[in-house]
Amino acid sequence: MTDSPLAQRGSPVPTPRSDAPPESPAGPHRPRTPPPGAPLLPPPVPDGEAPDDAPGLPGPPVLPDLPACEYASPELARVWHPRTQVVLERRLWLAVLRAQHAEGLRVPAGVLADYARVVDRVDLDAIRRREHGTRHDLKARIEEFNALAGHEHIHKGLTSCDITDNIAQTRVRMSLDHLRARARRLTGRTDDAARARALHTAAARLDALLGRYPLRGIKGPVGTAQDMLDLLGGDHEALARVEQHVAAHLGFARVLTGVGQLYPRTLDHDVAGTLGEFARLAARGAADTEVPRLRALGVLLRGYAAMAAQLAGEQWNEGDVSCSVVRRIALPGACCAADAVLGVLDGPSADGEVPRP
């Protein structure tokens, strides 16, 4: 069974496909994909206009993520901001619904446009209030998106990890892309041959990681994607096209074929370990004055890798809090610490501040 009461297991797929509303792509074999170069990140919220800064939040005070706030670049901190997670999830729900619609699932006219219109309208306070009542974070985000759009058509045939795991991996991929690009920019700007070689070698490690890093994909609660398959009338080829559409939307060339509910947490250990190696290689060309700060960041990175190692090979069929609470700290923490290494190597900022620690 899927997590959402909105899921329609075994719903009939209408035929012929010519009955689909005008929002359908041109044909069943051409699901709509984002235009080339379309950003996944939501637009930044202007100062003073963020609805999630409202007072009176339920529960204890919200403390900042110190590695992100203190050390990471604004670009990387934005990747791991809670608002970005919400927007990425909404865009994934919309991409899945469009792909399902292209495969014959009837979606009433105007529904896709109504969801698209409110994708970037994020109120974290409202979502937290819903979660306080539902006791389920993803269900709260589903209900908020539905309420804004005025429909209940998302999350059909899906389970929680079809959203949360895929978006976690997408944020990791976006972080790796950012780190690789930043290292290459620093390589091009430095006149120090040793530093340039070190940064080039470090960026190559991320090239290798990105080349082998696969997406979990649409797998359902036990890895069979049976709910989605039932929704598509048992059409395995249609299911494959939906999953390919999702992978393209999220920027992945490879998709795992055999998983349980979760993608293997060895992938998280691979990411954290490679980021530590990336930082070590990048620091080879460091000046003496930079070494203490880089050593401190290296300790952080080894700590995050050790956290990820505790989960590797442990959870396959179903995740629990012992998994999620560690990953919510280790993955963004490792990415931010690696970004901070590049910040140290980038030297003083425009106002003369040297990046900490």
Coordinates of C-alpha atoms in Angstrom, one line a residue:
M1 CA 0.0 0.0 0.0
T2 CA 1.1 3.6 -0.6
D3 CA 1.5 6.1 2.2
S4 CA -1.1 8.5 0.9
P5 CA -4.9 8.0 1.0
L6 CA -5.0 9.7 -2.3
A7 CA -3.2 6.9 -4.0
Q8 CA -5.4 5.0 -6.5
R9 CA -4.3 1.4 -6.5
G10 CA -5.5 -0.4 -9.5
S11 CA -7.4 2.5 -11.1
P12 CA -8.3 1.7 -14.7
V13 CA -6.3 3.4 -17.4
P14 CA -8.7 5.0 -19.9
T15 CA -8.5 4.3 -23.6
P16 CA -8.2 5.6 -26.2
R17 CA -5.5 8.0 -25.2
S18 CA -7.0 10.7 -27.4
D19 CA -9.4 11.3 -24.6
A20 CA -6.6 13.0 -22.6
P21 CA -7.1 16.7 -21.9
P22 CA -5.2 19.3 -23.8
E23 CA -2.4 19.4 -21.2
S24 CA -1.2 16.0 -22.3
P25 CA 2.2 15.9 -24.2
A26 CA 2.0 15.3 -28.0
G27 CA 2.1 11.5 -27.6
P28 CA 2.3 8.7 -25.1
H29 CA 5.9 8.0 -25.9
R30 CA 7.1 11.6 -25.4
P31 CA 6.5 12.6 -21.7
R32 CA 7.1 16.3 -21.1
T33 CA 10.6 17.1 -19.9
P34 CA 12.0 20.3 -18.5
P35 CA 13.5 22.6 -21.1
P36 CA 17.3 22.3 -21.5
G37 CA 19.1 24.1 -18.7
A38 CA 16.0 24.7 -16.6
P39 CA 17.0 25.1 -13.0
L40 CA 15.7 22.7 -10.3
L41 CA 16.3 25.2 -7.6
P42 CA 13.5 27.5 -6.6
P43 CA 14.0 31.3 -6.9
P44 CA 15.5 32.9 -3.8
V45 CA 13.0 34.6 -1.4
P46 CA 13.5 38.4 -1.1
D47 CA 14.5 39.6 2.3
G48 CA 11.6 40.2 4.6
E49 CA 9.2 38.2 2.4
A50 CA 9.8 34.7 3.5
P51 CA 6.6 33.2 5.0
D52 CA 8.6 30.6 6.8
D53 CA 10.1 33.2 9.1
A54 CA 6.8 33.9 10.8
P55 CA 6.8 33.8 14.6
G56 CA 4.8 31.4 16.7
L57 CA 6.1 28.1 15.3
P58 CA 4.9 25.0 17.2
G59 CA 7.5 23.1 19.1
P60 CA 11.0 24.1 20.3
P61 CA 13.0 27.0 18.8
V62 CA 14.6 26.3 15.4
L63 CA 18.4 26.3 15.6
P64 CA 20.5 27.1 12.5
D65 CA 22.5 24.4 10.8
L66 CA 26.0 25.7 11.8
P67 CA 28.0 24.1 9.0
A68 CA 25.7 25.5 6.4
C69 CA 25.3 29.0 8.0
E70 CA 29.0 29.4 9.0
Y71 CA 31.0 27.8 6.3
A72 CA 29.1 26.9 3.1
S73 CA 28.6 29.2 0.2
P74 CA 25.2 30.7 -0.3
E75 CA 24.6 28.6 -3.4
L76 CA 25.2 25.3 -1.5
A77 CA 23.3 26.4 1.6
R78 CA 20.3 27.1 -0.7
V79 CA 20.4 23.5 -2.0
W80 CA 19.9 22.2 1.6
H81 CA 17.4 24.9 2.7
P82 CA 14.0 23.3 3.8
R83 CA 12.2 25.5 1.3
T84 CA 14.2 23.9 -1.5
Q85 CA 13.2 20.4 -0.4
V86 CA 9.6 21.4 -0.6
V87 CA 9.8 22.9 -4.0
L88 CA 11.8 20.0 -5.4
E89 CA 9.3 17.5 -4.1
R90 CA 6.4 19.5 -5.6
R91 CA 8.2 19.6 -9.0
L92 CA 8.7 15.8 -8.7
W93 CA 5.0 15.2 -8.0
L94 CA 4.1 17.3 -10.9
A95 CA 6.6 15.5 -13.2
V96 CA 5.2 12.2 -12.2
L97 CA 1.6 13.3 -12.8
R98 CA 2.5 14.6 -16.2
A99 CA 4.2 11.3 -17.1
Q100 CA 1.3 9.3 -15.8
H101 CA -1.1 11.5 -17.8
A102 CA 1.0 10.9 -20.9
E103 CA 0.6 7.2 -20.4
G104 CA -3.2 7.4 -20.3
L105 CA -4.1 8.2 -16.7
R106 CA -6.9 10.7 -16.9
V107 CA -6.2 14.1 -15.2
P108 CA -9.0 16.7 -15.4
A109 CA -8.3 19.8 -17.4
G110 CA -6.6 22.5 -15.5
V111 CA -5.2 20.3 -12.7
L112 CA -1.6 20.4 -14.0
A113 CA -1.7 24.1 -14.5
D114 CA -3.2 24.7 -11.0
Y115 CA -0.4 22.6 -9.3
A116 CA 2.3 24.3 -11.4
R117 CA 1.0 27.7 -10.4
V118 CA 1.6 27.1 -6.7
V119 CA 4.8 25.1 -6.8
D120 CA 7.0 27.9 -5.4
R121 CA 4.4 29.2 -2.9
V122 CA 6.0 27.7 0.3
D123 CA 4.9 28.4 3.8
L124 CA 7.0 26.3 6.1
D125 CA 5.0 27.4 9.1
A126 CA 1.8 26.2 7.6
I127 CA 3.4 22.8 6.7
R128 CA 4.7 22.4 10.3
R129 CA 1.2 23.1 11.6
R130 CA -0.2 20.3 9.4
E131 CA 2.6 18.0 10.5
H132 CA 1.7 18.7 14.1
G133 CA -1.7 17.2 13.3
T134 CA -0.8 14.4 10.9
R135 CA 2.3 13.2 12.7
H136 CA 3.7 12.5 9.2
D137 CA 6.0 15.0 7.5
L138 CA 5.4 14.0 3.9
K139 CA 1.7 13.7 4.4
A140 CA 1.7 17.3 5.7
R141 CA 3.5 18.5 2.6
I142 CA 1.1 16.5 0.3
E143 CA -1.9 18.1 2.1
E144 CA -0.4 21.6 1.8
F145 CA 0.3 21.3 -1.9
N146 CA -3.2 19.9 -2.5
A147 CA -4.8 22.7 -0.5
L148 CA -2.9 25.4 -2.5
A149 CA -3.8 23.8 -5.9
G150 CA -7.4 22.9 -4.9
H151 CA -7.0 19.3 -6.1
E152 CA -6.1 15.9 -4.8
H153 CA -4.2 14.3 -7.7
I154 CA -0.6 14.0 -6.6
H155 CA 1.2 11.0 -5.1
K156 CA -0.8 8.4 -7.0
G157 CA 0.9 5.0 -7.1
L158 CA 3.8 6.3 -5.0
T159 CA 5.2 5.7 -1.5
S160 CA 7.1 8.1 0.7
C161 CA 10.6 7.0 -0.4
D162 CA 9.6 7.5 -4.1
I163 CA 9.7 11.2 -3.1
T164 CA 12.0 11.6 -0.1
D165 CA 14.9 9.3 -1.3
N166 CA 14.9 10.6 -4.8
I167 CA 14.9 14.2 -3.6
A168 CA 17.7 13.5 -1.1
Q169 CA 19.7 12.1 -3.9
T170 CA 18.9 15.0 -6.2
R171 CA 20.2 17.4 -3.5
V172 CA 23.4 15.4 -3.2
R173 CA 23.8 15.4 -7.0
M174 CA 23.3 19.2 -7.1
S175 CA 25.8 19.6 -4.3
L176 CA 28.4 17.5 -6.2
D177 CA 27.8 19.5 -9.4
H178 CA 28.3 22.7 -7.4
L179 CA 31.5 21.5 -5.7
R180 CA 33.0 20.2 -9.0
A181 CA 32.2 23.5 -10.8
R182 CA 33.6 25.6 -8.0
A183 CA 36.9 23.6 -7.9
R184 CA 37.3 24.0 -11.6
R185 CA 36.7 27.8 -11.3
L186 CA 39.4 28.0 -8.6
T187 CA 41.7 25.9 -10.8
G188 CA 41.3 28.5 -13.6
R189 CA 41.9 31.5 -11.3
T190 CA 45.0 30.4 -9.5
D191 CA 48.6 31.1 -10.6
D192 CA 50.0 28.4 -8.3
A193 CA 50.7 25.3 -10.3
A194 CA 50.6 23.0 -7.3
R195 CA 47.3 24.3 -6.1
A196 CA 45.9 24.0 -9.7
R197 CA 47.0 20.4 -9.9
A198 CA 45.4 19.6 -6.5
L199 CA 42.1 21.2 -7.4
H200 CA 42.0 19.5 -10.8
T201 CA 42.6 16.1 -9.2
A202 CA 39.9 16.8 -6.6
A203 CA 37.4 17.7 -9.3
A204 CA 38.2 14.5 -11.1
R205 CA 37.2 12.5 -8.1
L206 CA 33.8 14.1 -8.2
D207 CA 33.6 13.4 -11.9
A208 CA 34.0 9.7 -11.1
L209 CA 31.5 9.8 -8.3
L210 CA 28.8 11.5 -10.4
G211 CA 29.4 9.0 -13.2
R212 CA 28.6 6.0 -11.0
Y213 CA 25.9 7.6 -8.8
P214 CA 22.5 6.1 -9.6
L215 CA 19.0 7.3 -8.8
R216 CA 16.6 5.1 -6.7
G217 CA 13.8 5.7 -9.1
I218 CA 10.1 4.8 -8.8
K219 CA 10.1 1.5 -6.8
G220 CA 7.1 1.7 -4.4
P221 CA 7.1 0.4 -0.8
V222 CA 8.9 -2.9 -1.4
G223 CA 10.9 -2.3 -4.6
T224 CA 8.4 -3.8 -7.1
A225 CA 6.6 -0.5 -8.0
Q226 CA 3.4 -2.6 -8.0
D227 CA 1.1 0.3 -7.1
M228 CA 2.3 2.4 -10.0
L229 CA 2.1 -0.7 -12.3
D230 CA -1.5 -1.3 -11.2
L231 CA -2.3 2.4 -11.9
L232 CA -0.9 2.0 -15.4
G233 CA -3.0 -1.1 -16.1
G234 CA -0.1 -3.5 -15.7
D235 CA 1.9 -2.0 -18.6
H236 CA 5.6 -2.5 -17.7
E237 CA 6.8 -0.4 -20.7
A238 CA 4.7 2.5 -19.5
L239 CA 6.1 2.1 -16.0
A240 CA 9.6 2.2 -17.5
R241 CA 8.8 5.4 -19.4
V242 CA 7.5 7.1 -16.3
E243 CA 10.7 6.2 -14.4
Q244 CA 12.8 7.4 -17.3
H245 CA 10.9 10.6 -17.3
V246 CA 11.5 11.0 -13.5
A247 CA 15.3 10.3 -13.9
A248 CA 15.6 12.9 -16.7
H249 CA 13.7 15.4 -14.7
L250 CA 16.0 15.0 -11.7
G251 CA 19.2 15.0 -13.9
F252 CA 20.2 11.3 -13.6
A253 CA 21.5 9.1 -16.4
R254 CA 21.4 5.9 -14.3
V255 CA 18.6 4.3 -12.3
L256 CA 18.9 1.4 -9.8
T257 CA 17.0 -1.8 -10.9
G258 CA 16.9 -3.9 -7.7
V259 CA 16.2 -2.2 -4.4
G260 CA 13.8 -2.6 -1.4
Q261 CA 12.0 0.4 -0.1
L262 CA 15.3 2.3 0.2
Y263 CA 18.3 2.9 -2.0
P264 CA 21.4 1.2 -0.5
R265 CA 22.8 3.4 2.2
T266 CA 26.3 2.4 1.0
L267 CA 25.7 5.1 -1.6
D268 CA 25.6 7.7 1.2
H269 CA 28.9 6.3 2.6
D270 CA 30.4 6.5 -0.9
V271 CA 29.4 10.2 -1.1
A272 CA 30.7 11.1 2.4
G273 CA 33.9 9.2 1.9
T274 CA 34.5 10.7 -1.6
L275 CA 33.9 14.2 -0.2
G276 CA 36.5 13.6 2.4
E277 CA 39.0 12.5 -0.3
F278 CA 38.0 15.5 -2.4
A279 CA 38.8 17.8 0.4
R280 CA 42.1 16.1 1.2
L281 CA 43.2 16.3 -2.5
A282 CA 42.1 19.9 -2.9
A283 CA 44.1 20.9 0.2
R284 CA 47.4 19.6 -1.1
G285 CA 48.2 23.0 -2.5
A286 CA 47.2 24.9 0.6
A287 CA 49.4 27.6 2.2
D288 CA 50.6 27.2 5.7
T289 CA 48.1 29.8 7.0
E290 CA 45.3 27.7 5.6
V291 CA 46.3 24.4 7.1
P292 CA 44.7 24.8 10.6
R293 CA 41.3 25.6 9.1
L294 CA 41.5 22.8 6.6
R295 CA 42.5 20.3 9.3
A296 CA 39.4 21.3 11.3
L297 CA 37.2 20.7 8.3
G298 CA 38.9 17.4 7.7
V299 CA 37.9 16.3 11.1
L300 CA 34.3 17.2 10.3
L301 CA 34.4 15.3 7.1
R302 CA 35.8 12.1 8.7
G303 CA 33.1 12.4 11.3
Y304 CA 30.3 12.6 8.7
A305 CA 31.8 9.6 6.8
A306 CA 31.9 7.6 10.1
M307 CA 28.2 8.5 10.6
A308 CA 27.3 7.2 7.1
A309 CA 29.3 4.1 7.7
Q310 CA 27.1 3.1 10.6
L311 CA 24.1 2.9 8.1
A312 CA 25.9 1.2 5.2
G313 CA 24.4 -2.2 4.6
E314 CA 22.1 -2.0 7.6
Q315 CA 18.7 -0.8 6.1
W316 CA 17.3 -2.3 2.9
N317 CA 13.6 -3.1 3.2
E318 CA 12.3 -0.2 5.3
G319 CA 13.9 3.0 6.8
D320 CA 13.3 4.2 10.3
V321 CA 14.4 7.2 12.4
S322 CA 17.8 5.6 13.2
C323 CA 18.5 6.0 9.4
S324 CA 16.8 9.4 8.6
V325 CA 18.1 11.4 11.6
V326 CA 21.7 10.5 10.8
R327 CA 21.3 11.2 7.0
R328 CA 19.7 14.6 7.6
I329 CA 22.9 15.6 9.4
A330 CA 25.6 13.7 7.6
L331 CA 24.7 14.4 4.0
P332 CA 24.3 18.2 4.1
G333 CA 27.1 18.4 6.7
A334 CA 29.6 16.6 4.4
C335 CA 28.6 18.7 1.4
C336 CA 28.9 22.0 3.4
A337 CA 32.2 21.0 4.9
A338 CA 33.6 20.2 1.5
D339 CA 32.4 23.5 0.2
A340 CA 34.0 25.2 3.2
V341 CA 37.4 23.7 2.2
L342 CA 37.0 25.4 -1.2
G343 CA 36.1 28.6 0.6
V344 CA 39.3 28.5 2.6
L345 CA 41.3 27.9 -0.6
D346 CA 39.5 30.8 -2.3
G347 CA 41.1 33.2 0.1
P348 CA 39.6 36.3 1.8
S349 CA 36.2 37.6 0.7
A350 CA 35.6 41.0 -0.8
D351 CA 35.2 42.5 2.7
G352 CA 38.5 41.0 3.9
E353 CA 37.0 38.2 5.9
V354 CA 38.9 34.9 5.8
P355 CA 36.4 32.0 5.6
R356 CA 36.2 30.1 8.9
P357 CA 36.9 27.9 10.7

